[in-house]
Amino acid sequence: MVNKLLLTCWLLVGSVAGISAQIGLNANYFKNPEDSWYITSTEGQPEHPVLDNGYAIGVNYWFRLKNYRVEFLPELSIGFAETEWNGANNNNQITFKHTAANFFFNTQVYLFDIKGDCNCPTFSKEGPTFEKGLFLFLSPGVTLLNTKASRETETADDQAVSLSIGGGIGMDFGVSDFLTITPLLGVRYFPDANLPALETIQSWIEPGDQIVAAESLLQYFAGLRLSVRFDYDKRRRW
């Protein structure tokens, strides 16, 4: 199911990118708190996360308001995380593989250059780099999370959909009129984050052990985005 959704998303983004030629590529590393989803044991073992840290890659399409520097970057991305749990005495190894298909509607506000009058990349704007490049962003989104847990000859495979809201800070560094590099720092909150295949996985672990799954999830991330404006030279000639 996730693979089919991702294929459809990539085809749609490819079509949009081909028409507009205003695209971005991004990658980020995300960190999940250890006390969100974890296995607790009565054998004196430390708590072990079910959802570990991971990474994501994605693409986005860019557009903005005409008279103010409020920019919109709808994004499609895919994230990966994997961890293993060996159980008491290392006799019950379970492998967890999580794949997330995401749609995020990123909105960037350049507080120190809100009335920037140039519909052009950061590199072409007049003024200090800090003022024209710093922005805050808000990012509502939806995630389809697929969890695949396996042990020996058994496999559990399930999906769950979660809404989220993210936010943070970023800084544009214009390399040229056509290329901008943007580091990002942020958090994402899932108010209703479901762990797929929870009941099946719970039945696999030893008596007395328990999977603890928080109803909500706060995720931290750091990322880097490359923005390419193939259309800028054409706009400038107009």
PDB file of N, CA, C and O in Angstrom, residues 139-141 162-167 187-193 215-221:
ATOM      1  N   SER A 139       4.162  23.897   9.400  1.00  0.00           N
ATOM      2  CA  SER A 139       4.066  22.771   8.479  1.00  0.00           C
ATOM      3  C   SER A 139       3.020  21.748   8.923  1.00  0.00           C
ATOM      4  O   SER A 139       3.349  20.732   9.532  1.00  0.00           O
ATOM      5  N   PRO A 140       1.728  21.983   8.603  1.00  0.00           N
ATOM      6  CA  PRO A 140       0.728  20.938   8.844  1.00  0.00           C
ATOM      7  C   PRO A 140       0.948  19.789   7.860  1.00  0.00           C
ATOM      8  O   PRO A 140       1.471  19.986   6.759  1.00  0.00           O
ATOM      9  N   GLY A 141       0.551  18.586   8.262  1.00  0.00           N
ATOM     10  CA  GLY A 141       0.784  17.462   7.367  1.00  0.00           C
ATOM     11  C   GLY A 141       0.000  16.219   7.729  1.00  0.00           C
ATOM     12  O   GLY A 141      -0.718  16.169   8.730  1.00  0.00           O
ATOM     13  N   SER A 162      -1.810   9.395  10.439  1.00  0.00           N
ATOM     14  CA  SER A 162      -1.760  10.376  11.522  1.00  0.00           C
ATOM     15  C   SER A 162      -1.620  11.780  10.952  1.00  0.00           C
ATOM     16  O   SER A 162      -0.832  12.004  10.015  1.00  0.00           O
ATOM     17  N   LEU A 163      -2.378  12.720  11.507  1.00  0.00           N
ATOM     18  CA  LEU A 163      -2.193  14.133  11.194  1.00  0.00           C
ATOM     19  C   LEU A 163      -1.104  14.703  12.093  1.00  0.00           C
ATOM     20  O   LEU A 163      -0.823  14.171  13.169  1.00  0.00           O
ATOM     21  N   SER A 164      -0.482  15.799  11.655  1.00  0.00           N
ATOM     22  CA  SER A 164       0.592  16.397  12.448  1.00  0.00           C
ATOM     23  C   SER A 164       0.683  17.884  12.173  1.00  0.00           C
ATOM     24  O   SER A 164       0.120  18.402  11.197  1.00  0.00           O
ATOM     25  N   ILE A 165       1.433  18.575  13.036  1.00  0.00           N
ATOM     26  CA  ILE A 165       1.755  19.980  12.829  1.00  0.00           C
ATOM     27  C   ILE A 165       3.219  20.159  13.196  1.00  0.00           C
ATOM     28  O   ILE A 165       3.681  19.683  14.224  1.00  0.00           O
ATOM     29  N   GLY A 166       3.968  20.812  12.298  1.00  0.00           N
ATOM     30  CA  GLY A 166       5.386  21.036  12.536  1.00  0.00           C
ATOM     31  C   GLY A 166       5.708  22.518  12.491  1.00  0.00           C
ATOM     32  O   GLY A 166       4.911  23.347  12.040  1.00  0.00           O
ATOM     33  N   GLY A 167       6.891  22.858  12.941  1.00  0.00           N
ATOM     34  CA  GLY A 167       7.337  24.236  12.908  1.00  0.00           C
ATOM     35  C   GLY A 167       8.807  24.321  13.246  1.00  0.00           C
ATOM     36  O   GLY A 167       9.395  23.374  13.772  1.00  0.00           O
ATOM     37  N   VAL A 187      10.488  20.905  14.951  1.00  0.00           N
ATOM     38  CA  VAL A 187       9.809  19.839  15.689  1.00  0.00           C
ATOM     39  C   VAL A 187       8.503  19.528  14.972  1.00  0.00           C
ATOM     40  O   VAL A 187       7.955  20.369  14.252  1.00  0.00           O
ATOM     41  N   ARG A 188       8.031  18.302  15.150  1.00  0.00           N
ATOM     42  CA  ARG A 188       6.740  17.904  14.579  1.00  0.00           C
ATOM     43  C   ARG A 188       5.953  17.167  15.649  1.00  0.00           C
ATOM     44  O   ARG A 188       6.471  16.251  16.302  1.00  0.00           O
ATOM     45  N   TYR A 189       4.694  17.566  15.804  1.00  0.00           N
ATOM     46  CA  TYR A 189       3.829  16.997  16.842  1.00  0.00           C
ATOM     47  C   TYR A 189       2.706  16.190  16.196  1.00  0.00           C
ATOM     48  O   TYR A 189       1.976  16.711  15.344  1.00  0.00           O
ATOM     49  N   PHE A 190       2.601  14.937  16.591  1.00  0.00           N
ATOM     50  CA  PHE A 190       1.519  14.059  16.158  1.00  0.00           C
ATOM     51  C   PHE A 190       0.556  13.885  17.344  1.00  0.00           C
ATOM     52  O   PHE A 190       0.869  13.154  18.283  1.00  0.00           O
ATOM     53  N   PRO A 191      -0.594  14.548  17.337  1.00  0.00           N
ATOM     54  CA  PRO A 191      -1.497  14.462  18.500  1.00  0.00           C
ATOM     55  C   PRO A 191      -2.141  13.096  18.673  1.00  0.00           C
ATOM     56  O   PRO A 191      -2.546  12.729  19.771  1.00  0.00           O
ATOM     57  N   ASP A 192      -2.242  12.336  17.572  1.00  0.00           N
ATOM     58  CA  ASP A 192      -2.861  11.009  17.632  1.00  0.00           C
ATOM     59  C   ASP A 192      -2.012  10.058  16.791  1.00  0.00           C
ATOM     60  O   ASP A 192      -2.348   9.732  15.658  1.00  0.00           O
ATOM     61  N   ALA A 193      -0.883   9.627  17.359  1.00  0.00           N
ATOM     62  CA  ALA A 193       0.076   8.798  16.624  1.00  0.00           C
ATOM     63  C   ALA A 193      -0.152   7.329  16.974  1.00  0.00           C
ATOM     64  O   ALA A 193       0.135   6.883  18.082  1.00  0.00           O
ATOM     65  N   GLU A 215       0.061   8.036  23.170  1.00  0.00           N
ATOM     66  CA  GLU A 215      -0.981   8.436  22.229  1.00  0.00           C
ATOM     67  C   GLU A 215      -0.525   9.561  21.316  1.00  0.00           C
ATOM     68  O   GLU A 215      -1.052   9.719  20.210  1.00  0.00           O
ATOM     69  N   SER A 216       0.444  10.353  21.756  1.00  0.00           N
ATOM     70  CA  SER A 216       0.960  11.446  20.943  1.00  0.00           C
ATOM     71  C   SER A 216       2.475  11.298  20.806  1.00  0.00           C
ATOM     72  O   SER A 216       3.116  10.552  21.550  1.00  0.00           O
ATOM     73  N   LEU A 217       3.038  12.019  19.848  1.00  0.00           N
ATOM     74  CA  LEU A 217       4.463  11.896  19.563  1.00  0.00           C
ATOM     75  C   LEU A 217       5.025  13.264  19.199  1.00  0.00           C
ATOM     76  O   LEU A 217       4.463  13.978  18.370  1.00  0.00           O
ATOM     77  N   LEU A 218       6.144  13.638  19.829  1.00  0.00           N
ATOM     78  CA  LEU A 218       6.853  14.876  19.516  1.00  0.00           C
ATOM     79  C   LEU A 218       8.201  14.495  18.915  1.00  0.00           C
ATOM     80  O   LEU A 218       9.025  13.872  19.572  1.00  0.00           O
ATOM     81  N   GLN A 219       8.411  14.870  17.672  1.00  0.00           N
ATOM     82  CA  GLN A 219       9.587  14.457  16.911  1.00  0.00           C
ATOM     83  C   GLN A 219      10.451  15.685  16.598  1.00  0.00           C
ATOM     84  O   GLN A 219       9.946  16.728  16.208  1.00  0.00           O
ATOM     85  N   TYR A 220      11.761  15.531  16.756  1.00  0.00           N
ATOM     86  CA  TYR A 220      12.701  16.597  16.446  1.00  0.00           C
ATOM     87  C   TYR A 220      13.423  16.266  15.135  1.00  0.00           C
ATOM     88  O   TYR A 220      13.695  15.102  14.858  1.00  0.00           O
ATOM     89  N   PHE A 221      13.743  17.294  14.347  1.00  0.00           N
ATOM     90  CA  PHE A 221      14.435  17.008  13.100  1.00  0.00           C
ATOM     91  C   PHE A 221      15.377  18.148  12.711  1.00  0.00           C
ATOM     92  O   PHE A 221      15.190  19.309  13.079  1.00  0.00           O
TER      93      PHE A 221
END
